[in-house]
XYZ file of C-alpha atoms in Angstrom:
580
model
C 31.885 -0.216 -19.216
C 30.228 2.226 -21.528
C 30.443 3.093 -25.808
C 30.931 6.574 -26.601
C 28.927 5.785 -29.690
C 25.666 4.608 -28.084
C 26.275 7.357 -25.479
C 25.695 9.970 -28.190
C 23.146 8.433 -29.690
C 20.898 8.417 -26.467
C 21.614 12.380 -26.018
C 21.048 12.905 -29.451
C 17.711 10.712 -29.562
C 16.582 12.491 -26.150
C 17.226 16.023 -28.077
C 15.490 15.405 -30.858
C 12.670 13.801 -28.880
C 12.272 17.799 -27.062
C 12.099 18.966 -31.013
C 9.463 16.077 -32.020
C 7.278 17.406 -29.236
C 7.724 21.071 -29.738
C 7.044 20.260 -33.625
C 3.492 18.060 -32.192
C 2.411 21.803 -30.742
C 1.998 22.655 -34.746
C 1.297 19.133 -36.187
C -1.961 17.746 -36.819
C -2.559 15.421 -34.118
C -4.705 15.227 -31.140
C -1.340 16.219 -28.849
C -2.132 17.918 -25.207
C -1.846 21.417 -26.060
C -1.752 23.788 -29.849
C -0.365 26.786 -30.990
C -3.200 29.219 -32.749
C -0.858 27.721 -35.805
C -1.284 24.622 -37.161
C 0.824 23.390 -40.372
C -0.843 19.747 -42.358
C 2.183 19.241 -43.895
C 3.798 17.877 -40.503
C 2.149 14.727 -40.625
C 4.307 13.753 -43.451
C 7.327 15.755 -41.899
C 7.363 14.110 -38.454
C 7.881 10.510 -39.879
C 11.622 11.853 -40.670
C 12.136 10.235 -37.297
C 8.406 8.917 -36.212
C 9.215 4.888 -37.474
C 12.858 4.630 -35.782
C 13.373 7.103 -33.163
C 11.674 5.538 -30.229
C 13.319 1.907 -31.335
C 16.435 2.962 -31.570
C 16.180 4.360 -27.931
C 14.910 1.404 -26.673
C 17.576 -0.417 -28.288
C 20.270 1.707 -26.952
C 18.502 1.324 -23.812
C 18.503 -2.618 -23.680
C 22.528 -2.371 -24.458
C 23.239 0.090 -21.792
C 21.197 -2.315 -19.679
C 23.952 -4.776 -20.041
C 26.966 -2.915 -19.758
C 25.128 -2.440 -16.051
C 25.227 -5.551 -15.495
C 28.630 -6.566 -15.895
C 29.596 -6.514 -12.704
C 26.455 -7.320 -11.004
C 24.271 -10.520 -10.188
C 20.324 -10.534 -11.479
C 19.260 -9.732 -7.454
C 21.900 -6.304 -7.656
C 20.546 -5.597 -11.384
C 16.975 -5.212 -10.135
C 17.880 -3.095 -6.782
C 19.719 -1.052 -9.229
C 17.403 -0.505 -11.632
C 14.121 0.060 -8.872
C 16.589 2.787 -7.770
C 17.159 4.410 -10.721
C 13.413 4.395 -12.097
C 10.613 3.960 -9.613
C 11.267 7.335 -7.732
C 11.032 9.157 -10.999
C 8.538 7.383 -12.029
C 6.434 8.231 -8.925
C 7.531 11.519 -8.725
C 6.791 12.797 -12.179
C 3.232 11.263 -11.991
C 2.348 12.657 -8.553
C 3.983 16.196 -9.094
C 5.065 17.076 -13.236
C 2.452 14.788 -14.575
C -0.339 16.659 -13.219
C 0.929 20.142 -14.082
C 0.727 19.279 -17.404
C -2.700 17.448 -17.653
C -4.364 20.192 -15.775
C -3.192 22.911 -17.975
C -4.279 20.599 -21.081
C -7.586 20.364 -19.392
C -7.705 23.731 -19.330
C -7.328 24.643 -22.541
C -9.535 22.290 -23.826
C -12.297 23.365 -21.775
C -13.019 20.490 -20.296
C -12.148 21.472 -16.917
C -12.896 25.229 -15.235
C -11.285 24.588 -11.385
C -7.805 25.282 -10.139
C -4.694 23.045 -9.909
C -6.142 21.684 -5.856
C -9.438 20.460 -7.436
C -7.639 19.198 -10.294
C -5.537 17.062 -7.967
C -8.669 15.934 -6.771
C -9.843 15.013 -10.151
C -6.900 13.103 -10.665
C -5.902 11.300 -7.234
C -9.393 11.313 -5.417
C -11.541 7.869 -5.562
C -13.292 8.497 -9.108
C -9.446 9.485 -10.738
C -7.401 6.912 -9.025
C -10.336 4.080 -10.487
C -9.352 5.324 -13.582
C -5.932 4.749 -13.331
C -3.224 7.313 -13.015
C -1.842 8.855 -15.917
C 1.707 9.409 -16.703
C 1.823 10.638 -20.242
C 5.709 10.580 -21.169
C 6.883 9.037 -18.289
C 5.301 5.659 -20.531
C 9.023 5.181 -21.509
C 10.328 4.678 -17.993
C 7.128 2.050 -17.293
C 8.114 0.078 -20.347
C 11.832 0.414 -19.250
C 11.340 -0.612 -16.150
C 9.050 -3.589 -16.911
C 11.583 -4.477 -19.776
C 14.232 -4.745 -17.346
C 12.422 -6.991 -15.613
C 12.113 -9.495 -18.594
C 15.896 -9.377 -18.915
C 16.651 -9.741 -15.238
C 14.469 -12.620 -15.568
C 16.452 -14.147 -18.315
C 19.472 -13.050 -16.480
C 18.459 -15.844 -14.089
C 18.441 -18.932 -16.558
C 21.858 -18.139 -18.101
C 21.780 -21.656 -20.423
C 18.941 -19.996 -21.840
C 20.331 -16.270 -22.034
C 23.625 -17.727 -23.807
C 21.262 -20.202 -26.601
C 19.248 -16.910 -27.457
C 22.457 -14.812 -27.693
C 24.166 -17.274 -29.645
C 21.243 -18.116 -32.210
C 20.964 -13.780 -32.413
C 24.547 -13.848 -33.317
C 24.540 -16.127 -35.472
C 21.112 -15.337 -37.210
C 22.585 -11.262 -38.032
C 26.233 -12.953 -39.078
C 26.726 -10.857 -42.253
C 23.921 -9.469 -45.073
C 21.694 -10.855 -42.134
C 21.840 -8.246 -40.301
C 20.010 -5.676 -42.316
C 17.852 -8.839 -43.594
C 16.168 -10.483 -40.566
C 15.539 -7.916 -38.520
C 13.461 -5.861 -40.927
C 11.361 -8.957 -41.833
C 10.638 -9.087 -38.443
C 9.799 -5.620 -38.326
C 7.684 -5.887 -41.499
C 5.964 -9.194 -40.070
C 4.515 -7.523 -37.153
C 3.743 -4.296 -38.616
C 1.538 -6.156 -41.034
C -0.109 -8.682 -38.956
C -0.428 -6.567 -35.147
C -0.419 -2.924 -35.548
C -3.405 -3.065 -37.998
C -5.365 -4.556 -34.481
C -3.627 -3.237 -31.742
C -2.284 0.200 -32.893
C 0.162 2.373 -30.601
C -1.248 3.078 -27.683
C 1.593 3.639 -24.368
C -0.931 1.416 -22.236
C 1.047 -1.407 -20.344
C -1.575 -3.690 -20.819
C -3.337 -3.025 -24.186
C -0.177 -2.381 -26.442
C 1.166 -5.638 -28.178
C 2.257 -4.037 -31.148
C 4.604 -1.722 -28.907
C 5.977 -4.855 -26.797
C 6.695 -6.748 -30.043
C 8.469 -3.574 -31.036
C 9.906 -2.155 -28.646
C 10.823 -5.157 -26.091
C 12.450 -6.575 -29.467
C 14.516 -3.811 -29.690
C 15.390 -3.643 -26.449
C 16.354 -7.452 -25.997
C 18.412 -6.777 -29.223
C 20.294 -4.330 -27.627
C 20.998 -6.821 -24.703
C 22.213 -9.595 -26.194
C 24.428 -7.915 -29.121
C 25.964 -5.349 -27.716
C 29.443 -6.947 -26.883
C 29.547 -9.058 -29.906
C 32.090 -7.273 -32.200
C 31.522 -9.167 -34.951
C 27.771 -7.537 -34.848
C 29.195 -3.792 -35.080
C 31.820 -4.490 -37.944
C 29.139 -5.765 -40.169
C 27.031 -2.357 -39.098
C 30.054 -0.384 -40.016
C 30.414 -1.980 -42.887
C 27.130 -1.883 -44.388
C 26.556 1.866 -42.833
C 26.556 3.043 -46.792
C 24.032 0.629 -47.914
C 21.805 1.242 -44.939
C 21.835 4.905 -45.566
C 21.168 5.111 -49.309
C 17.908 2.805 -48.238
C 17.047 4.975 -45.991
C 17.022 8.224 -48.116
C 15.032 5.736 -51.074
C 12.131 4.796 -48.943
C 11.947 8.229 -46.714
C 9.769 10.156 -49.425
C 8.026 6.464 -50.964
C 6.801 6.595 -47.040
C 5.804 10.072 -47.162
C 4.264 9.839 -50.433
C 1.827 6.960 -48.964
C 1.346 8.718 -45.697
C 0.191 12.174 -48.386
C -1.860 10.403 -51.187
C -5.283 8.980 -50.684
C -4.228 5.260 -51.909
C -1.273 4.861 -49.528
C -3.152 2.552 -47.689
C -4.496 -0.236 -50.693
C -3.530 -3.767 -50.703
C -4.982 -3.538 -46.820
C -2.065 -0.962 -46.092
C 0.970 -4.315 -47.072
C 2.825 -2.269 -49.091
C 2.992 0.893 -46.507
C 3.784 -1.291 -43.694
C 6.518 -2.636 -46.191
C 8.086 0.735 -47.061
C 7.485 1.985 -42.704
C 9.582 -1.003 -41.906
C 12.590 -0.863 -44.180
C 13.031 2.863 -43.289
C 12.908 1.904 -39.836
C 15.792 -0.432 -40.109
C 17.688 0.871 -42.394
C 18.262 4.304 -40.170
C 18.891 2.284 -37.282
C 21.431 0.174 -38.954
C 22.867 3.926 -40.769
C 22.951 5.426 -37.472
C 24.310 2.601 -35.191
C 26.969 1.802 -38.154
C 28.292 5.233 -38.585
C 28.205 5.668 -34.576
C 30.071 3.109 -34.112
C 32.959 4.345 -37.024
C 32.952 7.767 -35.866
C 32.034 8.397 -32.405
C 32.915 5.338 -30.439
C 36.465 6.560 -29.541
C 35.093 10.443 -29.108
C 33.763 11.068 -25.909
C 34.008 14.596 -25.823
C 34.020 17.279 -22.665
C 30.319 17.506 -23.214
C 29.291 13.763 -23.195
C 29.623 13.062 -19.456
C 27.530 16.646 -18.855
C 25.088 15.261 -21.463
C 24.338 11.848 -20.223
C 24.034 12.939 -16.642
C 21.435 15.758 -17.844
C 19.341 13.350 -20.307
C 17.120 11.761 -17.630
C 16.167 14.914 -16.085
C 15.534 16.848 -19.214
C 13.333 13.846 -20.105
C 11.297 13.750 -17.026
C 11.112 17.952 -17.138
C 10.557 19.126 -20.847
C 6.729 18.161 -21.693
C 5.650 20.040 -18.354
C 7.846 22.513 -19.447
C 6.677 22.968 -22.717
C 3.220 22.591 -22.098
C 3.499 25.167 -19.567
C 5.177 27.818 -22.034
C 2.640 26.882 -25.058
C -0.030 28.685 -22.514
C 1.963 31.409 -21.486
C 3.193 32.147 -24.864
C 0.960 31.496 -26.968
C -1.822 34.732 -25.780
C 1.283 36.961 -27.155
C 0.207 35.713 -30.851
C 3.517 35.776 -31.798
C 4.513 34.360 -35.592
C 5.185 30.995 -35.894
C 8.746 31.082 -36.611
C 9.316 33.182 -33.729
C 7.040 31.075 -31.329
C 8.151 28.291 -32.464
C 12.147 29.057 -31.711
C 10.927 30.641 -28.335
C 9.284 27.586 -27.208
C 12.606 25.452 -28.670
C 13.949 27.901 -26.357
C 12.211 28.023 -23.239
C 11.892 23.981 -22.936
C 15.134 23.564 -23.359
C 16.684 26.362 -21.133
C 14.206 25.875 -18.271
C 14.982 22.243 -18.523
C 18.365 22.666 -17.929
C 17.650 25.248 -15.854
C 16.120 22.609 -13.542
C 19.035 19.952 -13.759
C 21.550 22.413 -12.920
C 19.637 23.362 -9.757
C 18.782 19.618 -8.861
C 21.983 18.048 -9.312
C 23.799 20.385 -6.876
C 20.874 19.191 -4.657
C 21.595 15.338 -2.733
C 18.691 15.028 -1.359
C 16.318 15.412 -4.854
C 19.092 13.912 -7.248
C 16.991 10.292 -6.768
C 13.718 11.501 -7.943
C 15.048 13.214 -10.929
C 17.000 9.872 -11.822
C 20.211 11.036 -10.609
C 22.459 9.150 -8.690
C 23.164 9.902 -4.840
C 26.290 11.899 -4.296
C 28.851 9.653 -2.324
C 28.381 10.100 1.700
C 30.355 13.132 3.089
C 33.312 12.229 5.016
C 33.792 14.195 8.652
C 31.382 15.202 11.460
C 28.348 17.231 9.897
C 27.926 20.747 10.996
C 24.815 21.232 8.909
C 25.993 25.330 7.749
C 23.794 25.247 4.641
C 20.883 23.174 6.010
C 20.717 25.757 8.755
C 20.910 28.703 6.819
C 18.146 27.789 4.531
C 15.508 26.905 7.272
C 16.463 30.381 9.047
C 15.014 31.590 5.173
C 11.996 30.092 6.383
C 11.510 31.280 9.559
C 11.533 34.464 7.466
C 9.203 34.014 4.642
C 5.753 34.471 6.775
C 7.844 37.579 8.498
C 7.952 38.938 5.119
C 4.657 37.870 3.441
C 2.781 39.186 6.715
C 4.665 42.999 6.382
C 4.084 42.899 2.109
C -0.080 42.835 3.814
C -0.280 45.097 6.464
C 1.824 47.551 3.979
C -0.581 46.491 1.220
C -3.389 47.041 3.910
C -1.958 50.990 4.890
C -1.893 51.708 1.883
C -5.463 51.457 0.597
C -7.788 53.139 3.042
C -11.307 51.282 3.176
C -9.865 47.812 2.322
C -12.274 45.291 3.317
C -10.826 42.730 5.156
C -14.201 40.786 4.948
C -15.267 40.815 1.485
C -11.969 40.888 -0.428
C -9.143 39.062 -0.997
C -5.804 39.285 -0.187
C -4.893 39.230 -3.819
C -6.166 42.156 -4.941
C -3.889 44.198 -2.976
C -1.717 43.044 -6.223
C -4.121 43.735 -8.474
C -4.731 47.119 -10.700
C -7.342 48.752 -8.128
C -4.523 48.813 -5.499
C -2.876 51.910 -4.890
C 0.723 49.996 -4.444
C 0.495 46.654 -6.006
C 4.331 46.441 -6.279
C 4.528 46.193 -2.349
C 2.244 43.345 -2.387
C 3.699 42.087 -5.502
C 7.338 42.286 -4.679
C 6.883 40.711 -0.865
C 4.500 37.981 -2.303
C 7.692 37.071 -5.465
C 10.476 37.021 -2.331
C 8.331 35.189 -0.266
C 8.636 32.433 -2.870
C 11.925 32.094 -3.800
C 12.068 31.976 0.144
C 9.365 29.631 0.948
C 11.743 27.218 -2.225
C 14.705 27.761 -0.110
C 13.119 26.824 3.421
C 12.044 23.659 0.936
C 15.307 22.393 0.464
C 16.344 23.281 4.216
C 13.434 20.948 5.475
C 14.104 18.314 2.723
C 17.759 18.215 3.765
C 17.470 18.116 7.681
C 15.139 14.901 6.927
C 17.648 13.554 5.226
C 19.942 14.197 7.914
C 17.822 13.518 11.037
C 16.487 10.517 10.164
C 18.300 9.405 6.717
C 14.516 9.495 5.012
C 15.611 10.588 1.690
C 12.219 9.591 -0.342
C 10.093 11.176 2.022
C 12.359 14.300 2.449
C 12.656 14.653 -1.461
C 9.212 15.017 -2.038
C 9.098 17.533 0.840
C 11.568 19.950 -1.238
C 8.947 19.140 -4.033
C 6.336 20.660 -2.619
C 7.691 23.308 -0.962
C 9.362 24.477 -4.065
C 6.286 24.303 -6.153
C 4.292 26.355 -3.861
C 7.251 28.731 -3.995
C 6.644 28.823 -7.901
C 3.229 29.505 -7.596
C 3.452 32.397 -5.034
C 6.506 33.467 -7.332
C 4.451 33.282 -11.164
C 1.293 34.805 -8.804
C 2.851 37.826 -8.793
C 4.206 38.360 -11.888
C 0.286 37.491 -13.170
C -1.303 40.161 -10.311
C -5.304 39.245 -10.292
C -7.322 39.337 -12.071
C -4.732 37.695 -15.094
C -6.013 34.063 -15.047
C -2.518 32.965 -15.088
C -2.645 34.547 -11.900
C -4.227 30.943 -10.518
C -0.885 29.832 -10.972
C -0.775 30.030 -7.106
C -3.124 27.290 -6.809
C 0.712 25.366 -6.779
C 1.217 26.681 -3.212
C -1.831 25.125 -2.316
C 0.005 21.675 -2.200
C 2.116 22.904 0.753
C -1.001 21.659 2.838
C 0.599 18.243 2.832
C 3.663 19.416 3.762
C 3.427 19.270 8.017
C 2.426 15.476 6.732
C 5.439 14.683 4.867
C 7.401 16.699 7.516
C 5.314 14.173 10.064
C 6.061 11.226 7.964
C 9.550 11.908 7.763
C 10.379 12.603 11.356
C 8.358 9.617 12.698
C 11.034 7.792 13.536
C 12.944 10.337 15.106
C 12.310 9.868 19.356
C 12.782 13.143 19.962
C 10.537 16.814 19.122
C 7.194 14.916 20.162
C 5.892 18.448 20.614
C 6.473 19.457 16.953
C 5.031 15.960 15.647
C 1.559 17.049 17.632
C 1.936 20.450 16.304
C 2.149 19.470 12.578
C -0.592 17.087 13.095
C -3.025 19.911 14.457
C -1.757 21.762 11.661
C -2.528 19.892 9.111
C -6.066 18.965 10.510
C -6.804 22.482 11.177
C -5.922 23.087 7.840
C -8.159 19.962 6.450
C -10.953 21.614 8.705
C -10.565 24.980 6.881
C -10.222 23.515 3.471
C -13.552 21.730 4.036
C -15.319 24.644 4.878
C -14.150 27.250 2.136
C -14.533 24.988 -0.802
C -18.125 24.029 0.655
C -17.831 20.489 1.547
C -19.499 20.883 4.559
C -21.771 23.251 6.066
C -22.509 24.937 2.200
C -22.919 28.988 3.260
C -20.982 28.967 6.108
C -18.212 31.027 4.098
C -20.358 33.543 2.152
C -19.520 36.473 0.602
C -19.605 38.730 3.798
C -17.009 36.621 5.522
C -14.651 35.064 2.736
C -11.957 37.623 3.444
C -12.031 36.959 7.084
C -11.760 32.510 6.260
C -9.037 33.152 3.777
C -6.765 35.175 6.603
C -7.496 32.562 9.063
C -6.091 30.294 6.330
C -3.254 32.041 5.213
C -1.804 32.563 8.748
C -1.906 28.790 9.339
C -0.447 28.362 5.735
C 2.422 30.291 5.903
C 2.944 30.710 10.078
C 3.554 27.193 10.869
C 6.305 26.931 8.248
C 8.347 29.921 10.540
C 7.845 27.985 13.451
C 8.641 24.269 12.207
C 11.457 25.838 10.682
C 12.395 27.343 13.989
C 12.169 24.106 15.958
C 14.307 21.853 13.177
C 17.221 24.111 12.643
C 17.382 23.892 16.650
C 17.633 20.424 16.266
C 20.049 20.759 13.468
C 22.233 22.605 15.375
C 21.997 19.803 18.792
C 22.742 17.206 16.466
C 25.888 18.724 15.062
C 27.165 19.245 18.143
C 26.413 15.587 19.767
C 28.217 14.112 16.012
């Protein structure tokens, strides 16, 4: 069962959540990253949606809850819902998460290494006893841990029905825009004066109060029609409130005495315009949109959750690329509207087409295919990576013939990119293809996982790092050294973990015992190398007189084993097909 109405109010909420934090890149506030422009009149612009947006999302969110579990006990409920959020979850704080906290770091200047030794920072002893962070993705932790509270009351269903009925009947009528907001105005007086907002699980009582209230109310209302006539009815009233105390709250928020009377009568004012647009919004949804569903709606709510878990690293990522450009506001501004919404979708309409990812991205699993398996694609895309280290190898040696004197000891391999080459676009061109490639061979060992040994976690987060090492190589070469966007590559860097995951997700399959041994020495030769270039052992060993000759002993393990892992699976592949 699902309502158009609250349907389009989650898309719409989600969308204007993108604009909220493109607007924050401009606003006044300690956000994670700034344009060069800044504009003080936003802190009185953003609370057009800052009191009710995030309730009304969680209220949505309780009532969507229920329709789920209609047809479900509380044991199927929870299952449900661990499937839906916790690979998310984990994946946008082990993989987007990071992206954007390291590029905030950066530009704060509180941090000067690349994205491996931020990785460090953030998931070595000293980072992991500080708790890992997961900026946005706060929403899905408070979901999740909301859903728990009503699976919980799920299981005492005497007790689920009294607190339904005593809702009901407590909202019957004018009550309904009355006893809400005086809770709302209760708690905004008495807790968020000690606890504040602050997205931490364990230190954010105002929030719960707030936001698990919302979220309950959603629960236990949303099939009561009685409930949605009287918002319908009263959509008038709750909208002419609205537009009264929307510039009273501004006013406060601008002038120096907002806050007398210990801040009462601005915690008044926050609450009523909090209510009152919910109660606008979910009345006139519910008159006008709940029979409308639209060719666009289903497109929409399957995209929502993967916009969601994609836009901030998105956007956080284009602020620093765009911003050096010094572009006018207007024009940065609609470019970065723009490019966080495009890229975003961008990304859903690659990962939906995509079974074996669709989990971590909050997608559901595509039904399982009918008919003996023949593996075509899976195939195809691993043969792309048995050639990506064929082609990054010939984009050198070109690179190599074509600048006489190149010293394979003291330089780098990425200056044969850079300016001082005589042919950069060789290097350049090879290092780009070898990318989108090395993405490609991703998805090829992500999907034969899958298909070997039915591993899909595992074989997800395989794709994920292949394919953001493929971005980095890719964005490396469109930045040629010495642009410092050109550390974008550091991305590939996380394909050391790969013969691991491949390890970890093939450990159960009896046969290729030979490949398991190779990906461990692999991995520990590449551990070993790691070790030694970034000091940890023996300091001096790599020196200036010998880097050159470290990093090619690196890269050929890097990028070599991938050919011949590639090689060995898509034999497999093809034995399996034929024994099925």
């Amino acid at each position: 069962m699902r309502r158009n109405d609250l349907d389009w109010i989650r898309v719409s909420a989600f969308g204007l959540l993108i604009l909220y934090h493109v607007a924050l890149v401009y606003a006044p506030y300690d956000w994670h990253i700034h344009s060069a422009h800044t504009f003080p009149w936003l802190h009185e612009a953003l609370l057009l949606t800052n009191p009710w947006r995030l309730t009304l999302l969680f209220l949505v969110s309780g009532a969507a809850l229920r329709f789920m579990t209609a047809r479900r006990t509380a044991a199927q409920t929870l299952k449900a819902r661990a499937e839906r959020l916790i690979p998310p979850l984990l994946f946008g704080a082990l993989v987007l998460v990071p992206i954007q906290s390291w590029v905030e770091a950066l530009d704060k200047g509180g941090f000067t290494g690349n994205f491996a030794d931020w990785l460090w920072h953030e998931f070595g002893p000293a980072g992991l006893a500080d708790g890992v962070p997961v900026n946005h993705l706060w929403f899905i932790v408070y979901i999740a841990v909301y859903s728990l509270v009503a699976v919980a009351l799920m299981t005492r269903p005497a007790l689920m029905a009294r607190a339904e009925a005593w809702l009901v009947r407590n909202t019957a009528g004018w009550r309904i825009l009355v006893v809400p907001l005086v809770y709302l105005i209760v708690i905004r007086i008495v807790l968020f004066p000690i606890f504040g907002i602050t997205n931490k699980l364990t230190w954010d009582f105002y929030n719960h109060f707030l936001s698990l209230g919302a979220f309950l109310f959603g629960f236990l209302i949303v099939g009561h029609q009685g409930v949605w006539a009287e918002l319908e009815r009263r959509r008038h009233l709750s909208l002419i409130v609205a537009l009264i105390a929307l510039p009273i709250m501004m006013w406060q928020a601008a002038h120096p005495g907002g806050g007398t009377w210990f801040g009462v009568p601005r915690a008044v004012v926050f609450a009523i315009d909090q209510w009152a647009v919910i109660t606008a919004i979910l009345g006139y949804g519910s008159r006008y949109l709940r029979k409308t569903p639209g060719p666009a709606l289903p497109y929409l709510v399957d995209a929502t959750f993967p916009l969601y878990l994609a836009h901030q690293t998105v956007l956080v990522v284009a602020v620093w690329f765009i911003r050096p450009a010094n572009l006018p506001a207007p024009l940065e501004a609609a470019c970065l509207v723009g490019v966080t919404f495009g890229i975003s979708l961008l990304i859903y309409e690659v990962v939906r087409r995509i079974p074996l990812i669709r989990p971590l991205w909050g997608l559901k699993p595509f039904p399982a295919p009918v008919g003996r398996p023949r593996y075509h694609r899976r195939r195809r895309l691993l043969m792309i990576g048995m050639g990506a280290p064929v082609l990054a190898l010939t984009a050198v040696l070109i690179g190599v013939a074509t600048w006489p004197g190149f010293d394979h000891a003291r330089q780098y391999l990425s200056e044969l990119g850079g300016a001082s080459a005589p042919m950069p676009l060789i290097f350049n061109g090879g290092v780009f293809i070898a990318g989108a490639m090395c993405i490609a061979a991703g998805v090829g060992f992500g999907l034969a996982i899958n298909a070997l040994t039915g591993r899909w976690f595992v074989a997800g987060l395989t794709a994920v790092v292949f394919t953001l090492a493929g971005i980095g190589l890719a964005a490396s070469s469109l930045y040629p050294w010495p642009d410092p966007r050109h550390m974008a590559i550091n991305l590939g860097l996380g394909i050391q973990l790969a013969p691991l995951l491949l390890l970890w997700g093939l450990w159960s399959h009896v046969d290729m015992k030979r490949l398991k041994i190779f990906l461990a020495v692999v991995f520990v030769a590449m551990a070993v190398l790691t070790a030694f270039t970034y000091h940890l052992v023996l300091p001096g060993t790599v020196n200036d007189a010998n880097v050159g000759w470290w990093e090619r002993g690196y890269a050929i393990i890097l990028v070599g084993w991938v050919g011949i892992a590639a090689f060995v699976i898509e034999r497999r592949l093809k034995a399996h097909a034929g024994r099925d």
